[in-house]
Amino acid sequence: MPQTAVLELTNLKKTIKGKEIVKGVNLTLYPSQIFGFLGPNGAGKTTTIRMIVGLIKPTEGSVTICGYSVAHDFVKALSNVGCIIESPDMYKYLTGMENLLQFAAMNKTVSQQRIKDVVEMVGLQHRVNDKVSTYSLGMRQRLGIAQAILARPKLLILDEPTNGLDPAGMTEFRNLIRKLAYEDGMSVFVSSHLLLEIQQMCDMVSIIKQGRVIKTANVQDILHDDWIEWQLNDPEQAIAILRNHWNIEALQLKKNTIRACLSQHPLDKINDQFIREGLALTYCSAKQNTLEDLFLDLTEGDEIV
Amino acid sequence: MKLFSLIENEVIKMISKKRLMFVLAILVVLISVFAYGQKQTLERTKAQLSQRMGITATDDWRKLADQQLIDMKNRLESPYRDEKDKSSLLVRMEQLQYNLDHNLNPLEQSAAKFSTKFMEQAIFLFLPLLIIMLAADMVSGESSSGTIKLLLVRNVPRWKILLSKYLTLIILEVIVLFFAFVLSVIISGFFFGFGGWFAPIATGFKVLAGKLDTSSVFNVPQWQYSLMVYSLAYFVAVVVGSISFMISILVKSTAASIGIIMSTLVAGNFISFFLTDWKITRYMFMVNLRLTDYLSGSFQPIEGMTMLFSITVLLGWTIASVIISFVYFTKQDILV
Amino acid sequence: MFKKSMWYSIITIALVCFIVLSIGFYQAIMVTSKVSAQPSAKAQVPQVSEDSAKPSSKNATSFKILIMGDSIAKGTGDEKSKGFSSYLSEYFKNNTSKEILVDNVGIDGLGSLGLQEQLDSRRLDKTILDSDMILVSIGGNDLRSILSLNNLTKEDEFKVRLDNYLNNLKQTIKDLRTANPNSIVIFLGLYNPYEKATSVEDTRLLNTWNYDTQQLVEEDGKWIFIPTYDLMKYNLGRYIAKDGLHPNSAGYQALSNRISKSVEAIISNLSTQ
């Protein structure tokens, strides 16, 4: 694509206390995209996000935001970011407005008018002068978003943003995110373990499992693509063939089963080649996927909520 | 100028958290109790004096002072007097003369005397306690509530965030000292009157060869003495503040860091009692906190311990704490 | 906004106070660490020379008195700042034609041990040798602190103190005698300045103290113990200074009078020799 990436993760790795939690994540996020980061609990989502915003230093690899490296150009890189990491912890002993003023003071580009606008945008105008300790979870979530978008960031990072929201709140939240992305041109990076949320909100999705990104694709493509499943005697060789000759990333599901999304590639020619290369095909079928099927398959039934 | 806004943020948080108010409230209570106690002691002393000597200290003190003055003059003129006493005699005479000239009973308290004495007593335990309550919460409070994440994902480098917190602490320490002074003057003023700022106070004690040397003693006006006491107290506050600041960064829990540094301080008091022979104890910060004792000459002379020594030791601890704080804070991974 | 104005006042107070405190801190360091002009070292020199330069002539034209011991010996409490030094010479004038010279080496707060140390330093040897008469007042500071103890420990502590005191005094008598075998030594007994606030028990202790002292002192033929207790007992108001402890001018005069009466004969004797 011609546009410059808003966020680029290159081979990002993190080892904490001898345990490798993130094992080489590569991601690219473009302007006005809503990017879902899907994975079960403990897959490394939060660790990855913390590395993006510089709370954790990567063991290996790099994070680049709008062309600035987080490691070397922290201030410039972070100037383009607004975020909520896990729960939206605010200063409970301050009012909502005082909280926002705190963050506004840290960024000179924020005007009084902007604060007012943002408060209205998240619908907090009636309670903004109350102490945060009196807020419900949903209101804290809104305040969290307000502080994240205060400085009009190019990249909005939301870690599990809909935790604790009721269904009405979720819809409202989704609309707000879409508005920010499509009208204000923000790129949004949303992590979640909730499929439905990602499916409804995002354009692109990356699925992470045990510290590794196992699939990155357009949500619509994933949902509507034809997936082909093969049973054959040598899955490694088949994956190699698909990658080398057809530029297709295939996945090994079970012992003898692989699956791939063919897009426009002709299935018959692929099968021909398999046979030419001496593979024994026992079974081949086309599948219409939902994201959930895919997710369940990919994560081998790891519990998702 | 961003640093200024950051400090403003921190101060406003401190005000809103009510912790500063809490500290000031403790000050008010303690000073009142202390002043009341002083008044009781004073009255008891007077009663004792009048019982023992058959005089009432309130009206006969001038004659007593006159006579003491003459005695001291004689002593000064005696060829057999110990030369070392000379300056302390002169200083005593100057003080008595001042009392006589200004009709000030030397037994009487004044706001000036009280506020100074209060800080001299508070400097090694009570003042550090107040400072710890402020300092221990500054970083670990944000860690335990998770708000530290909000601060560190801004377009502000970490060291600047920490520096703003540290400078805020330095400012709040001034405020605590300021209020300790103002409150003790106001409260004790109601008990003892607001005067006494120009009375001469002896200082300039030294340790020579492990013994208290009074040969260079001289008088300074009370206000200057108070200023020096409060300045030293402020220095102690900065030292204790820096150390608690570091501990709160390392421990990340407010309660734990208050516990750690409080027990260290109390242990320090034990150490200075029991382990005076052990040379290494004098390099501990807790043993060096009683800086005002060097001014008043009331310290236990220990070989090698002087004002400069103590200040150097404390400064060493402070610098080390600040360096450790900054290095650790800028390198650490935030996992909360 | 309330918090905003609070912030401004805090930062203003902080800045001003910080500057003031910095100045105070600088002063505090200067006050306690600047190198003194060392008056003590300077002053010690003349003191030594003073002692050695003293004329050692024990000529026939002067009568020398040495007064040593505690604050009473020194004359503390006399509002005219005369003490024994002046009054004794005044009284003695009648008994001798010689010029009366007085040396007073009394030190405030001196105890029996301190007196012994003073003698041990040998600085006074020459003065002692030259004196015709020596007045010693000691023991008050040894005894005084006991009286404030409670009754249980008082008795034991008293015995310990008394023993120590008597030992010191024994040594003092010996040393004085060695330094000058001929002079008369007048020893002042103790009185009770707190007559109003004293129990029977305390009086008994004081009497024991005086009695034992007298016994010891008068083992030496040329020592004389002069009691003060009786003189002061009903005259505290007249004879005690405002500090409630030392004699005042009238008190010193009364005591000097008594001393002079006791040694009149000896002095006339000595003078005519």
XYZ file of C-alpha atoms in Angstrom, chain B:
336
model
C 7.952 24.567 30.819
C 6.323 21.188 30.569
C 8.107 20.223 33.770
C 6.318 23.070 35.515
C 2.926 21.735 34.372
C 3.913 18.272 35.492
C 4.808 19.581 38.944
C 1.526 21.459 39.052
C -0.252 18.184 38.228
C 1.527 16.391 41.026
C 0.840 19.118 43.567
C -2.838 19.206 42.648
C -3.002 15.438 43.055
C -1.377 15.782 46.465
C -3.850 18.450 47.514
C -6.818 16.414 46.285
C -5.582 13.235 47.909
C -5.897 15.024 51.269
C -2.615 13.513 52.351
C -1.040 16.918 52.793
C -4.023 18.005 54.877
C -3.661 14.865 56.937
C -0.015 15.613 57.616
C -0.848 19.174 58.618
C -3.635 17.939 60.892
C -1.172 15.657 62.670
C 1.123 18.635 63.086
C -1.614 20.721 64.682
C -2.542 17.992 67.138
C 1.003 17.194 68.092
C 2.120 20.777 68.485
C -0.887 21.536 70.686
C -0.158 18.567 72.913
C 3.504 19.438 73.057
C 2.836 23.090 73.868
C 0.373 22.168 76.591
C 2.913 19.760 78.057
C 5.561 22.460 78.023
C 3.287 24.798 79.877
C 2.617 22.184 82.548
C 6.322 21.448 82.946
C 7.067 25.122 83.203
C 4.535 25.611 85.965
C 5.814 22.591 87.833
C 9.380 23.865 87.620
C 8.318 27.224 88.973
C 6.437 25.575 91.825
C 9.444 23.441 92.658
C 11.740 26.402 92.655
C 9.576 28.415 94.955
C 9.224 25.466 97.302
C 12.926 24.694 97.403
C 14.269 28.181 97.570
C 11.453 30.009 99.202
C 11.323 32.424 96.321
C 8.870 32.848 93.547
C 10.719 32.518 90.330
C 8.479 35.014 88.641
C 9.458 38.096 90.579
C 12.819 37.232 92.068
C 14.553 36.061 88.967
C 16.194 39.439 88.360
C 18.062 39.328 91.643
C 19.116 35.773 90.923
C 20.291 36.732 87.473
C 22.129 39.769 88.823
C 23.959 37.605 91.264
C 24.778 34.919 88.707
C 26.129 37.611 86.487
C 28.453 38.824 89.236
C 29.588 35.296 89.981
C 30.405 34.719 86.381
C 32.261 37.964 86.154
C 34.362 36.858 89.114
C 34.990 33.539 87.556
C 36.079 35.225 84.380
C 38.543 37.343 86.280
C 39.897 34.502 88.352
C 43.388 33.560 87.192
C 42.719 29.933 88.071
C 39.742 29.555 85.832
C 39.900 26.976 83.123
C 40.604 28.882 79.922
C 38.271 26.646 77.984
C 35.321 27.987 79.902
C 35.964 31.509 78.793
C 33.727 31.635 75.745
C 30.907 29.702 77.345
C 31.063 32.057 80.330
C 30.971 35.080 78.089
C 28.065 33.606 76.206
C 26.147 32.867 79.392
C 26.804 36.404 80.628
C 25.619 37.906 77.396
C 22.422 35.884 77.618
C 21.773 36.885 81.222
C 22.510 40.500 80.422
C 20.012 40.336 77.597
C 17.407 38.834 79.902
C 18.010 41.598 82.403
C 17.996 44.346 79.822
C 14.760 43.141 78.276
C 13.133 42.011 81.499
C 12.801 38.454 80.208
C 12.619 35.682 82.758
C 15.004 33.024 81.405
C 12.659 30.353 82.708
C 9.763 31.592 80.618
C 8.944 29.980 77.299
C 8.273 31.954 74.156
C 6.930 31.089 70.737
C 10.426 31.501 69.353
C 11.958 29.119 71.879
C 9.136 26.648 71.569
C 9.069 26.439 67.785
C 12.805 25.836 67.767
C 12.684 23.263 70.505
C 9.807 21.523 68.792
C 11.796 21.079 65.593
C 14.890 19.980 67.505
C 12.799 17.223 69.044
C 10.988 16.349 65.829
C 13.975 16.165 63.540
C 14.988 12.560 64.049
C 11.671 10.751 64.156
C 8.511 12.782 63.918
C 9.458 14.956 60.972
C 10.787 11.952 59.004
C 7.508 10.189 59.721
C 5.513 13.014 58.167
C 7.812 13.152 55.176
C 7.610 9.400 54.709
C 3.838 9.589 54.599
C 4.125 12.001 51.697
C 7.073 10.471 49.893
C 6.222 6.801 50.127
C 2.972 7.351 48.284
C 4.200 9.415 45.378
C 5.215 6.583 43.084
C 3.934 3.439 44.740
C 0.496 5.025 45.124
C 0.266 5.326 41.383
C 1.672 1.855 40.900
C -0.901 0.213 43.134
C -3.823 2.139 41.630
C -2.555 1.482 38.107
C -2.561 5.162 37.180
C 1.187 5.052 36.610
C 0.360 3.590 33.165
C -1.578 6.708 32.280
C 1.433 8.848 33.072
C 4.042 6.819 31.272
C 2.286 6.465 27.924
C 2.320 10.231 27.310
C 4.731 12.003 25.080
C 6.859 12.778 28.113
C 10.016 10.837 28.872
C 9.983 8.782 32.024
C 12.783 10.638 33.708
C 10.799 13.841 33.389
C 7.786 12.272 35.032
C 9.950 11.059 37.889
C 11.759 14.363 38.149
C 8.445 16.185 38.425
C 7.464 13.850 41.236
C 10.777 14.314 42.996
C 10.622 18.102 42.698
C 7.059 18.019 43.981
C 8.326 16.131 46.994
C 11.012 18.760 47.532
C 8.325 21.455 47.367
C 5.997 19.636 49.734
C 8.846 19.206 52.190
C 9.248 22.977 52.234
C 5.534 23.308 52.808
C 5.586 20.847 55.704
C 8.493 22.726 57.298
C 6.772 26.025 56.677
C 3.584 24.879 58.352
C 5.466 23.182 61.167
C 7.015 26.570 61.857
C 3.913 28.691 61.401
C 1.691 26.331 63.364
C 4.121 25.941 66.239
C 4.557 29.711 66.444
C 0.808 30.347 66.387
C -0.158 27.582 68.788
C 2.670 28.160 71.257
C 2.131 31.896 70.916
C -1.238 31.457 72.593
C 0.432 29.676 75.487
C 3.640 31.628 75.865
C 3.342 34.852 73.893
C 4.778 35.578 70.483
C 8.065 37.191 71.430
C 11.575 36.038 72.037
C 13.007 36.355 68.555
C 16.010 38.443 69.472
C 17.171 36.657 72.598
C 20.733 35.388 72.261
C 21.257 31.657 71.915
C 24.609 29.932 72.246
C 25.982 27.943 69.372
C 29.294 27.137 67.742
C 30.124 23.967 69.641
C 32.775 21.678 68.276
C 34.195 18.309 68.901
C 37.893 18.204 69.500
C 39.581 14.877 70.127
C 36.257 13.234 70.947
C 35.268 15.866 73.487
C 32.826 18.684 73.301
C 34.755 21.882 72.829
C 33.084 25.046 74.024
C 35.998 27.343 73.402
C 34.509 28.886 70.296
C 30.957 29.287 71.532
C 29.144 32.490 70.687
C 25.629 33.894 70.710
C 23.302 34.309 67.776
C 19.847 35.856 67.963
C 17.034 33.381 68.417
C 15.527 34.028 64.988
C 18.768 33.105 63.318
C 19.093 30.026 65.455
C 15.540 28.989 64.568
C 16.300 29.525 60.922
C 19.313 27.275 61.157
C 17.337 24.608 63.000
C 14.575 24.648 60.387
C 17.093 24.621 57.552
C 18.767 21.555 58.979
C 15.356 20.006 59.486
C 14.585 20.703 55.848
C 17.807 19.037 54.822
C 16.863 16.005 56.915
C 13.424 16.056 55.292
C 14.994 15.989 51.829
C 17.265 13.121 52.833
C 14.506 11.013 54.355
C 12.206 11.966 51.498
C 14.718 10.819 48.892
C 15.309 7.520 50.626
C 11.591 6.802 51.031
C 11.076 7.888 47.433
C 13.602 5.286 46.315
C 12.134 2.572 48.514
C 8.631 3.294 47.264
C 9.879 2.921 43.698
C 11.607 -0.348 44.459
C 8.824 -1.827 46.584
C 5.811 -0.443 44.662
C 3.563 -0.690 47.723
C 2.866 2.341 49.869
C 2.251 0.386 53.051
C 5.331 -1.773 52.633
C 7.590 1.160 51.922
C 6.300 3.137 54.914
C 6.876 0.035 57.030
C 10.392 -0.490 55.746
C 11.618 3.026 56.220
C 9.896 3.510 59.583
C 11.441 0.361 61.006
C 14.803 1.469 59.630
C 14.457 4.776 61.459
C 13.432 3.182 64.722
C 16.219 0.636 64.380
C 18.560 3.569 63.866
C 17.610 4.900 67.273
C 18.409 1.550 68.842
C 21.665 1.353 66.985
C 22.824 4.729 68.200
C 22.119 3.508 71.725
C 23.705 0.102 71.654
C 26.228 -0.060 68.902
C 28.162 3.162 69.317
C 31.467 1.290 69.288
C 30.772 -0.258 65.952
C 32.381 2.096 63.484
C 30.154 1.333 60.544
C 27.028 2.589 62.301
C 28.114 6.168 61.854
C 27.718 5.775 58.087
C 24.054 4.899 58.463
C 21.716 7.736 57.688
C 19.494 7.151 60.712
C 22.306 7.863 63.151
C 23.129 11.152 61.482
C 19.703 12.746 61.512
C 20.108 14.754 64.716
C 21.852 17.612 62.991
C 20.461 20.291 65.295
C 22.362 18.723 68.182
C 25.530 20.030 66.593
C 24.111 23.530 66.851
C 23.011 23.251 70.462
C 26.037 21.258 71.596
C 23.803 18.599 73.112
C 25.234 15.725 71.097
C 27.154 12.782 72.408
C 30.630 13.454 71.174
C 31.700 10.481 69.096
C 35.135 10.500 67.601
C 34.949 11.536 63.979
C 31.338 12.665 63.969
C 30.926 16.336 63.150
C 28.342 18.412 61.381
C 30.243 18.173 58.119
C 30.646 14.437 58.509
C 26.935 13.915 59.107
C 25.943 16.176 56.250
C 28.325 14.382 53.925
C 26.961 10.982 54.938
C 23.379 12.158 54.482
C 24.211 13.770 51.166
C 25.787 10.506 50.029
C 22.633 8.609 50.884
C 20.489 11.177 49.118
C 22.493 11.157 45.923
C 22.638 7.374 45.881
C 18.877 7.161 46.442
C 18.133 9.611 43.659
C 20.429 7.821 41.222
C 18.975 4.417 42.050
C 15.454 5.814 41.771
C 16.028 7.284 38.348
C 17.962 4.363 36.922
C 15.488 1.819 38.179
C 12.427 3.816 37.220
C 13.504 4.531 33.675
C 14.564 0.942 33.049
C 11.788 -0.946 34.782
C 8.970 -2.725 32.969
C 5.530 -1.611 34.129
C 3.556 -4.778 34.618
C 0.757 -3.579 36.876
